[in-house]
Structures are given as C-alpha cells and as structure tokens.
Amino acid sequence: MALAGSGQLTLGEIAAEFGGSAPHALSEYYGSDGVTGSGEITIGDFHGKQNAVYMVATGGSVSTSGDYKIHTFSSSGSFNVTTGGNDGGNRSVQSYILAGGGSGAFGGGTGGGGGGAGGALETASTNTSQQNYTVTVGGAGSNSSAIGLTATAGGAGGRGGGGGSTASGSNGGSGGGSGTNPYNWFPGFSGGSGISGQGHNGATGGTSICAGGGGGGKGGGGGVRNGGGGANDGFGTTRGGGGGGGGESCGNSSGGSGGGGAGRGAYGGGGSGYAGSNNLGGGGGGGSVHGGGGGGGSGYVILKYKFQN
C-alpha cells in the first residue's frame, strides 16, 4: 500500500513499506519509486510512494521481449498469477483474444455463404490479481476467453439456394455471409452483423448462381464471394480472415487473408468449402451446389505484461 500522500511520515513507516535492514537510514532508499538516486533526500520525498512489485505468472508458451513477458495459448489452459503486482510496479496485462471462426454453409443447389472470422478482442490494459485464470481457446463456432474478457465466435454462413430462414448469415464476432439468392427469387437475405471492435459484417449474397456472400473478417467486411481480410494481431501475424462464399458455375472463391477458408465453385471441383485455419480464427468457406460448408478455425490468446523495470 502506498505511503500517505501528505502529512507526517516516519522512518519506520518508510521501512515497513520498502524493507531494508536496521538501523535504517534514508540513504538506503535511494531510487525507490521515483525518489532521487543520489544527493539530498528528505522524509517528505516519500509521500505517496510505494514499493514496486511486478506480477509473476505461468501458463501457455512463454517468451521474453525486453521488460515484458508474453504468454501465448494455442489451446485452452491456465494463466496462473503467482505474484500479484501493484501500481508501483505492474499488475496490468495487455491481451489479444481471438475466438473460433464460424462455419461455412451448405450450397443448397447454388452456393452457401462463408463463415465469419472469430471476433478478435484487443485490450491495452486489464488489472489482474494473484489467482489462477482459466484461458479458453474456442474451436469452430466457439468463444474464447481469458482474464475476465470474452471474444465472440464468428457467425455461420447462410444456406444457398433460397434456404428460407437459414439463408441469412448469422451474427457473431464477424458476421457470416448469406447464401446465394438466385434470380432474386427469395428476397430478404442478409449477411450477419459483426461486433464493433472485434470484427465486421458478412456480405449479402448476390442474385446469380455464383454469388455466395463472404464472411466478415477482423480487417474488413466480406464481399460477394470473397471473405473479408484479417488484421495483424500486434505481434506480427495476420489472423481473423472471413470464409469465401460458394457458387455453382464458377471457380473457387478466396478466403480472407488471415486463415479464411476458400469457398467452393463447381468449376473448382465442386463439393464442400474449405475449412478456416486453426489458431487464426478463420471462417469456413461456403459449399458449392450440394457441398457442405467448411468448418471454422480455432482461436488464439496472447497475454503480455511488464515484469521488470
């Protein structure tokens, strides 16, 4: 606990906060929490000061970058804070939490919509305490969570060929694309909505037989056929690409950069859409004609904190 910000302080109170060996002298506390490291110091210089404690934690795959520790999780696990820091040192964690991508949809005789990318929740500072935090890395269509924060799974794509209530893309971290709406026989389709800050909307499929809507990505919304692009996770990897839409008389579509699965076209061999990439949170591609949708890719979690000064 920080020393009083004003009023009388004693050397004993300073020693209780910062430690040291008796008999105590102010000189042994040079450089403590912003106190000058040389020259004259007084008891008043310690108003509002506290002993710096930096958090210590285990869990996941751990690397060091300068004064920071980085814990990455490609599967579910635990982030165990064994020493809780304080504001004089550090107890704050920067996080990147990526959910699982949504699955692409059945072609329905034409082309299914692509799945939306898993939502990517980026937080600059979350205070932690000494405890064991569960880290959940979501699979296809599942949320990811850590240190009290949750990223939302990508929305599934909508069924192609006029699939009624299932033709629209589902909402999610990024929305799924809708299925094709051949010749506009079945109006009212729409791409699913993404969550602001986590992803973008899926596209509404076109009225041709080769126009399944692409799923939304972290970096942008889906287009007709192609998935929305992903975005850099802040550590050098592009993640969160939307799945491409499926179609009939055409080639394969493109999944969004960052793990989005390609949508299938009949000229691309037909069949099921391609799966989104695991640990990139990619949306699955839409199926062609009677092909199924590709599954969404699993998520990822990154936790970074300062462990020394």
CSV table of C-alpha atoms in Angstrom, one decimal:
chain,number,residue,atom,x,y,z
A,1,MET,CA,0.0,0.0,0.0
A,2,ALA,CA,1.3,3.4,-0.9
A,3,LEU,CA,2.5,5.7,1.9
A,4,ALA,CA,0.4,8.7,2.8
A,5,GLY,CA,0.3,11.4,0.2
A,6,SER,CA,0.7,14.2,2.7
A,7,GLY,CA,1.2,14.8,6.4
A,8,GLN,CA,3.6,13.3,8.8
A,9,LEU,CA,5.7,10.2,7.9
A,10,THR,CA,8.1,8.3,10.0
A,11,LEU,CA,11.3,6.4,9.0
A,12,GLY,CA,9.6,3.3,10.5
A,13,GLU,CA,6.7,3.7,8.0
A,14,ILE,CA,9.1,4.0,5.1
A,15,ALA,CA,11.0,0.9,6.3
A,16,ALA,CA,7.7,-1.0,6.6
A,17,GLU,CA,6.9,-0.3,3.0
A,18,PHE,CA,10.3,-0.7,1.4
A,19,GLY,CA,12.1,-3.1,3.8
A,20,GLY,CA,15.8,-2.8,4.5
A,21,SER,CA,18.0,-3.6,7.4
A,22,ALA,CA,18.0,-1.9,10.9
A,23,PRO,CA,19.3,0.5,11.8
A,24,HIS,CA,17.5,2.3,9.0
A,25,ALA,CA,18.7,5.4,7.1
A,26,LEU,CA,17.0,7.4,4.3
A,27,SER,CA,20.1,6.8,2.1
A,28,GLU,CA,19.2,3.0,1.8
A,29,TYR,CA,16.1,4.0,-0.1
A,30,TYR,CA,17.7,6.0,-2.9
A,31,GLY,CA,15.9,5.3,-6.2
A,32,SER,CA,12.8,3.8,-4.6
A,33,ASP,CA,9.6,4.5,-6.7
A,34,GLY,CA,10.9,7.7,-8.2
A,35,VAL,CA,12.9,9.0,-5.3
A,36,THR,CA,16.1,10.5,-6.4
A,37,GLY,CA,19.0,8.1,-6.7
A,38,SER,CA,21.7,10.5,-5.2
A,39,GLY,CA,22.1,13.7,-3.4
A,40,GLU,CA,19.9,15.0,-0.6
A,41,ILE,CA,16.6,13.3,0.3
A,42,THR,CA,14.0,14.0,3.0
A,43,ILE,CA,11.2,12.1,4.5
A,44,GLY,CA,8.8,14.3,2.6
A,45,ASP,CA,10.1,12.8,-0.7
A,46,PHE,CA,8.4,9.6,0.2
A,47,HIS,CA,4.8,11.0,0.3
A,48,GLY,CA,2.6,8.8,-1.9
A,49,LYS,CA,5.4,6.3,-2.7
A,50,GLN,CA,5.2,2.5,-2.6
A,51,ASN,CA,7.5,-0.5,-3.0
A,52,ALA,CA,7.3,-1.6,-6.6
A,53,VAL,CA,6.0,-5.2,-7.1
A,54,TYR,CA,5.8,-6.7,-10.5
A,55,MET,CA,3.4,-9.5,-11.3
A,56,VAL,CA,4.7,-13.0,-11.9
A,57,ALA,CA,2.7,-15.6,-13.9
A,58,THR,CA,2.9,-19.0,-15.5
A,59,GLY,CA,1.0,-20.8,-18.3
A,60,GLY,CA,1.0,-21.2,-22.0
A,61,SER,CA,4.1,-20.8,-24.1
A,62,VAL,CA,6.2,-18.0,-22.6
A,63,SER,CA,8.7,-15.7,-24.3
A,64,THR,CA,10.5,-12.5,-23.2
A,65,SER,CA,10.8,-9.3,-25.1
A,66,GLY,CA,12.8,-6.7,-23.2
A,67,ASP,CA,11.0,-5.9,-19.9
A,68,TYR,CA,7.9,-7.9,-21.0
A,69,LYS,CA,6.7,-11.5,-20.8
A,70,ILE,CA,4.4,-12.8,-23.5
A,71,HIS,CA,2.2,-15.9,-22.9
A,72,THR,CA,0.6,-17.5,-25.9
A,73,PHE,CA,-2.2,-20.1,-25.9
A,74,SER,CA,-3.0,-22.2,-29.0
A,75,SER,CA,-5.3,-24.4,-26.8
A,76,SER,CA,-7.1,-24.0,-23.6
A,77,GLY,CA,-5.1,-23.8,-20.4
A,78,SER,CA,-4.5,-21.6,-17.3
A,79,PHE,CA,-2.8,-18.3,-16.7
A,80,ASN,CA,-1.7,-18.5,-13.1
A,81,VAL,CA,-0.7,-15.2,-11.5
A,82,THR,CA,1.6,-16.4,-8.7
A,83,THR,CA,2.6,-12.9,-7.5
A,84,GLY,CA,0.1,-10.1,-7.8
A,85,GLY,CA,1.8,-6.8,-8.7
A,86,ASN,CA,0.9,-3.3,-7.6
A,87,ASP,CA,0.6,0.1,-9.2
A,88,GLY,CA,4.2,0.9,-8.2
A,89,GLY,CA,5.4,-2.0,-10.3
A,90,ASN,CA,2.9,-3.6,-12.6
A,91,ARG,CA,-0.3,-5.7,-12.4
A,92,SER,CA,-1.7,-4.9,-15.8
A,93,VAL,CA,-2.0,-7.2,-18.8
A,94,GLN,CA,-2.3,-6.4,-22.5
A,95,SER,CA,-4.4,-9.0,-24.3
A,96,TYR,CA,-5.3,-10.3,-27.7
A,97,ILE,CA,-8.2,-12.8,-27.5
A,98,LEU,CA,-9.3,-14.5,-30.8
A,99,ALA,CA,-12.5,-16.7,-30.9
A,100,GLY,CA,-13.2,-19.6,-33.2
A,101,GLY,CA,-14.4,-18.8,-36.7
A,102,GLY,CA,-17.9,-19.6,-38.0
A,103,SER,CA,-18.6,-22.5,-40.3
A,104,GLY,CA,-19.5,-22.0,-44.0
A,105,ALA,CA,-22.9,-23.2,-45.2
A,106,PHE,CA,-24.4,-25.9,-47.4
A,107,GLY,CA,-24.5,-24.9,-51.1
A,108,GLY,CA,-28.3,-25.6,-51.5
A,109,GLY,CA,-28.1,-26.2,-55.2
A,110,THR,CA,-26.1,-22.9,-55.8
A,111,GLY,CA,-23.7,-21.6,-53.3
A,112,GLY,CA,-23.5,-21.2,-49.5
A,113,GLY,CA,-22.3,-18.2,-47.5
A,114,GLY,CA,-18.9,-18.1,-45.9
A,115,GLY,CA,-18.4,-18.2,-42.2
A,116,GLY,CA,-17.4,-15.1,-40.3
A,117,ALA,CA,-14.0,-14.9,-38.7
A,118,GLY,CA,-13.8,-15.3,-34.9
A,119,GLY,CA,-14.0,-12.0,-33.1
A,120,ALA,CA,-10.6,-10.5,-32.1
A,121,LEU,CA,-10.8,-8.6,-28.8
A,122,GLU,CA,-7.7,-6.4,-28.2
A,123,THR,CA,-7.4,-4.7,-24.8
A,124,ALA,CA,-4.5,-2.5,-23.8
A,125,SER,CA,-4.7,-2.8,-20.0
A,126,THR,CA,-6.6,-5.2,-17.6
A,127,ASN,CA,-5.6,-5.3,-14.0
A,128,THR,CA,-5.0,-8.8,-12.5
A,129,SER,CA,-4.6,-10.2,-9.0
A,130,GLN,CA,-2.9,-13.3,-7.5
A,131,GLN,CA,-5.2,-16.1,-8.8
A,132,ASN,CA,-5.5,-18.8,-11.4
A,133,TYR,CA,-7.3,-17.6,-14.5
A,134,THR,CA,-8.9,-20.1,-16.9
A,135,VAL,CA,-7.9,-19.5,-20.6
A,136,THR,CA,-10.4,-20.9,-23.1
A,137,VAL,CA,-9.4,-21.1,-26.8
A,138,GLY,CA,-12.5,-21.6,-28.8
A,139,GLY,CA,-12.9,-24.1,-31.6
A,140,ALA,CA,-15.1,-23.6,-34.6
A,141,GLY,CA,-18.1,-21.5,-33.6
A,142,SER,CA,-17.0,-21.1,-30.0
A,143,ASN,CA,-16.0,-18.1,-27.9
A,144,SER,CA,-12.5,-17.6,-26.4
A,145,SER,CA,-11.9,-16.0,-23.0
A,146,ALA,CA,-9.2,-15.0,-20.6
A,147,ILE,CA,-8.7,-12.7,-17.5
A,148,GLY,CA,-12.4,-11.9,-17.5
A,149,LEU,CA,-12.6,-10.9,-21.1
A,150,THR,CA,-14.5,-12.8,-23.9
A,151,ALA,CA,-14.2,-12.7,-27.7
A,152,THR,CA,-17.3,-13.8,-29.6
A,153,ALA,CA,-17.2,-16.6,-32.2
A,154,GLY,CA,-17.7,-15.9,-35.8
A,155,GLY,CA,-21.2,-16.2,-37.3
A,156,ALA,CA,-22.1,-19.2,-39.5
A,157,GLY,CA,-22.8,-18.7,-43.2
A,158,GLY,CA,-26.3,-18.9,-44.6
A,159,ARG,CA,-27.6,-21.7,-46.8
A,160,GLY,CA,-27.6,-21.2,-50.5
A,161,GLY,CA,-30.4,-21.7,-53.0
A,162,GLY,CA,-33.2,-19.9,-51.1
A,163,GLY,CA,-32.8,-21.6,-47.8
A,164,GLY,CA,-35.6,-19.7,-46.1
A,165,SER,CA,-34.8,-18.6,-42.5
A,166,THR,CA,-31.4,-20.2,-42.8
A,167,ALA,CA,-30.3,-18.3,-45.8
A,168,SER,CA,-29.1,-15.2,-43.9
A,169,GLY,CA,-25.7,-15.2,-42.3
A,170,SER,CA,-25.5,-15.4,-38.6
A,171,ASN,CA,-24.3,-12.6,-36.3
A,172,GLY,CA,-21.0,-13.1,-34.5
A,173,GLY,CA,-17.6,-11.5,-33.8
A,174,SER,CA,-17.6,-11.2,-37.6
A,175,GLY,CA,-20.8,-11.9,-39.4
A,176,GLY,CA,-21.4,-14.9,-41.7
A,177,GLY,CA,-22.2,-14.3,-45.4
A,178,SER,CA,-25.6,-15.1,-46.7
A,179,GLY,CA,-26.3,-17.8,-49.3
A,180,THR,CA,-26.9,-17.0,-52.9
A,181,ASN,CA,-30.3,-15.7,-53.9
A,182,PRO,CA,-30.7,-17.0,-57.4
A,183,TYR,CA,-32.5,-14.5,-59.7
A,184,ASN,CA,-33.8,-12.7,-56.5
A,185,TRP,CA,-36.5,-15.3,-56.1
A,186,PHE,CA,-36.2,-15.2,-52.3
A,187,PRO,CA,-35.7,-11.5,-51.2
A,188,GLY,CA,-34.8,-10.6,-47.6
A,189,PHE,CA,-31.4,-12.4,-47.3
A,190,SER,CA,-28.7,-10.5,-45.5
A,191,GLY,CA,-25.2,-11.0,-44.2
A,192,GLY,CA,-24.7,-11.4,-40.4
A,193,SER,CA,-23.6,-8.4,-38.3
A,194,GLY,CA,-20.1,-8.3,-36.7
A,195,ILE,CA,-19.3,-6.8,-33.3
A,196,SER,CA,-17.7,-3.4,-33.4
A,197,GLY,CA,-14.1,-3.7,-32.3
A,198,GLN,CA,-14.0,-7.4,-32.8
A,199,GLY,CA,-14.8,-7.8,-36.5
A,200,HIS,CA,-17.0,-6.8,-39.4
A,201,ASN,CA,-20.2,-7.7,-41.2
A,202,GLY,CA,-20.7,-10.6,-43.6
A,203,ALA,CA,-21.8,-9.9,-47.1
A,204,THR,CA,-25.3,-10.4,-48.6
A,205,GLY,CA,-25.0,-12.9,-51.4
A,206,GLY,CA,-25.8,-11.9,-55.0
A,207,THR,CA,-28.6,-12.9,-57.3
A,208,SER,CA,-26.6,-15.1,-59.6
A,209,ILE,CA,-26.0,-18.8,-59.0
A,210,CYS,CA,-22.3,-18.0,-58.3
A,211,ALA,CA,-22.5,-15.4,-55.6
A,212,GLY,CA,-22.4,-16.7,-52.0
A,213,GLY,CA,-21.7,-13.9,-49.6
A,214,GLY,CA,-18.2,-13.9,-48.0
A,215,GLY,CA,-17.9,-13.9,-44.2
A,216,GLY,CA,-16.6,-10.8,-42.4
A,217,GLY,CA,-13.0,-10.5,-41.2
A,218,LYS,CA,-11.2,-8.6,-38.5
A,219,GLY,CA,-9.8,-6.2,-41.1
A,220,GLY,CA,-12.9,-5.6,-43.2
A,221,GLY,CA,-16.3,-6.8,-44.2
A,222,GLY,CA,-17.0,-9.7,-46.6
A,223,GLY,CA,-17.7,-9.2,-50.3
A,224,VAL,CA,-19.8,-11.1,-52.7
A,225,ARG,CA,-17.9,-14.4,-52.9
A,226,ASN,CA,-14.7,-13.3,-51.2
A,227,GLY,CA,-14.1,-13.3,-47.4
A,228,GLY,CA,-13.1,-10.2,-45.6
A,229,GLY,CA,-9.5,-9.8,-44.7
A,230,GLY,CA,-7.9,-10.3,-41.4
A,231,ALA,CA,-5.6,-8.0,-39.4
A,232,ASN,CA,-2.3,-8.1,-37.6
A,233,ASP,CA,-2.5,-9.4,-34.1
A,234,GLY,CA,0.0,-6.8,-32.9
A,235,PHE,CA,2.8,-9.5,-32.8
A,236,GLY,CA,3.4,-9.9,-36.5
A,237,THR,CA,0.8,-12.5,-37.6
A,238,THR,CA,-2.4,-11.8,-39.6
A,239,ARG,CA,-5.4,-13.5,-38.1
A,240,GLY,CA,-9.2,-13.4,-38.4
A,241,GLY,CA,-9.9,-13.9,-42.2
A,242,GLY,CA,-13.5,-14.5,-43.3
A,243,GLY,CA,-14.6,-17.5,-45.3
A,244,GLY,CA,-15.3,-17.2,-49.0
A,245,GLY,CA,-18.8,-17.8,-50.5
A,246,GLY,CA,-19.6,-20.8,-52.6
A,247,GLY,CA,-21.1,-20.9,-56.1
A,248,GLU,CA,-22.3,-23.1,-59.0
A,249,SER,CA,-21.0,-22.1,-62.4
A,250,CYS,CA,-17.7,-20.6,-61.3
A,251,GLY,CA,-14.3,-21.4,-59.8
A,252,ASN,CA,-13.4,-21.3,-56.1
A,253,SER,CA,-13.6,-18.0,-54.2
A,254,SER,CA,-11.0,-16.6,-51.9
A,255,GLY,CA,-11.0,-16.7,-48.2
A,256,GLY,CA,-9.8,-13.6,-46.4
A,257,SER,CA,-6.1,-13.2,-45.5
A,258,GLY,CA,-5.5,-14.5,-42.1
A,259,GLY,CA,-6.9,-18.0,-42.3
A,260,GLY,CA,-10.3,-17.7,-44.1
A,261,GLY,CA,-11.3,-20.8,-46.0
A,262,ALA,CA,-12.0,-20.6,-49.7
A,263,GLY,CA,-15.5,-21.1,-51.0
A,264,ARG,CA,-16.1,-23.9,-53.5
A,265,GLY,CA,-17.3,-23.4,-57.0
A,266,ALA,CA,-18.4,-26.1,-59.4
A,267,TYR,CA,-15.6,-25.2,-61.7
A,268,GLY,CA,-13.2,-25.6,-58.8
A,269,GLY,CA,-14.2,-29.3,-58.4
A,270,GLY,CA,-17.4,-28.7,-56.6
A,271,GLY,CA,-18.0,-30.1,-53.2
A,272,SER,CA,-17.6,-28.7,-49.7
A,273,GLY,CA,-16.0,-25.4,-48.8
A,274,TYR,CA,-12.5,-25.3,-47.3
A,275,ALA,CA,-12.0,-25.1,-43.6
A,276,GLY,CA,-10.7,-21.9,-41.9
A,277,SER,CA,-7.2,-22.2,-40.4
A,278,ASN,CA,-6.8,-23.2,-36.8
A,279,ASN,CA,-5.3,-20.7,-34.4
A,280,LEU,CA,-6.1,-18.0,-37.0
A,281,GLY,CA,-9.8,-17.9,-36.3
A,282,GLY,CA,-10.6,-18.2,-40.0
A,283,GLY,CA,-14.2,-18.5,-41.2
A,284,GLY,CA,-15.0,-21.7,-43.2
A,285,GLY,CA,-15.8,-21.4,-46.9
A,286,GLY,CA,-19.3,-21.9,-48.4
A,287,GLY,CA,-20.1,-25.1,-50.2
A,288,SER,CA,-20.9,-25.5,-53.9
A,289,VAL,CA,-24.2,-26.9,-55.2
A,290,HIS,CA,-24.7,-29.9,-52.8
A,291,GLY,CA,-21.4,-29.5,-50.9
A,292,GLY,CA,-21.3,-28.7,-47.2
A,293,GLY,CA,-19.6,-25.7,-45.6
A,294,GLY,CA,-16.0,-25.8,-44.3
A,295,GLY,CA,-15.5,-25.7,-40.6
A,296,GLY,CA,-14.2,-22.6,-38.8
A,297,GLY,CA,-10.7,-22.4,-37.5
A,298,SER,CA,-9.9,-22.3,-33.8
A,299,GLY,CA,-8.9,-19.2,-31.9
A,300,TYR,CA,-5.8,-17.9,-30.1
A,301,VAL,CA,-4.9,-16.0,-26.9
A,302,ILE,CA,-1.9,-13.7,-26.3
A,303,LEU,CA,-1.2,-12.1,-22.8
A,304,LYS,CA,1.6,-9.6,-22.4
A,305,TYR,CA,2.8,-7.8,-19.3
A,306,LYS,CA,5.7,-5.9,-17.8
A,307,PHE,CA,7.7,-8.0,-15.3
A,308,GLN,CA,10.6,-5.7,-14.5
A,309,ASN,CA,11.8,-2.1,-14.9
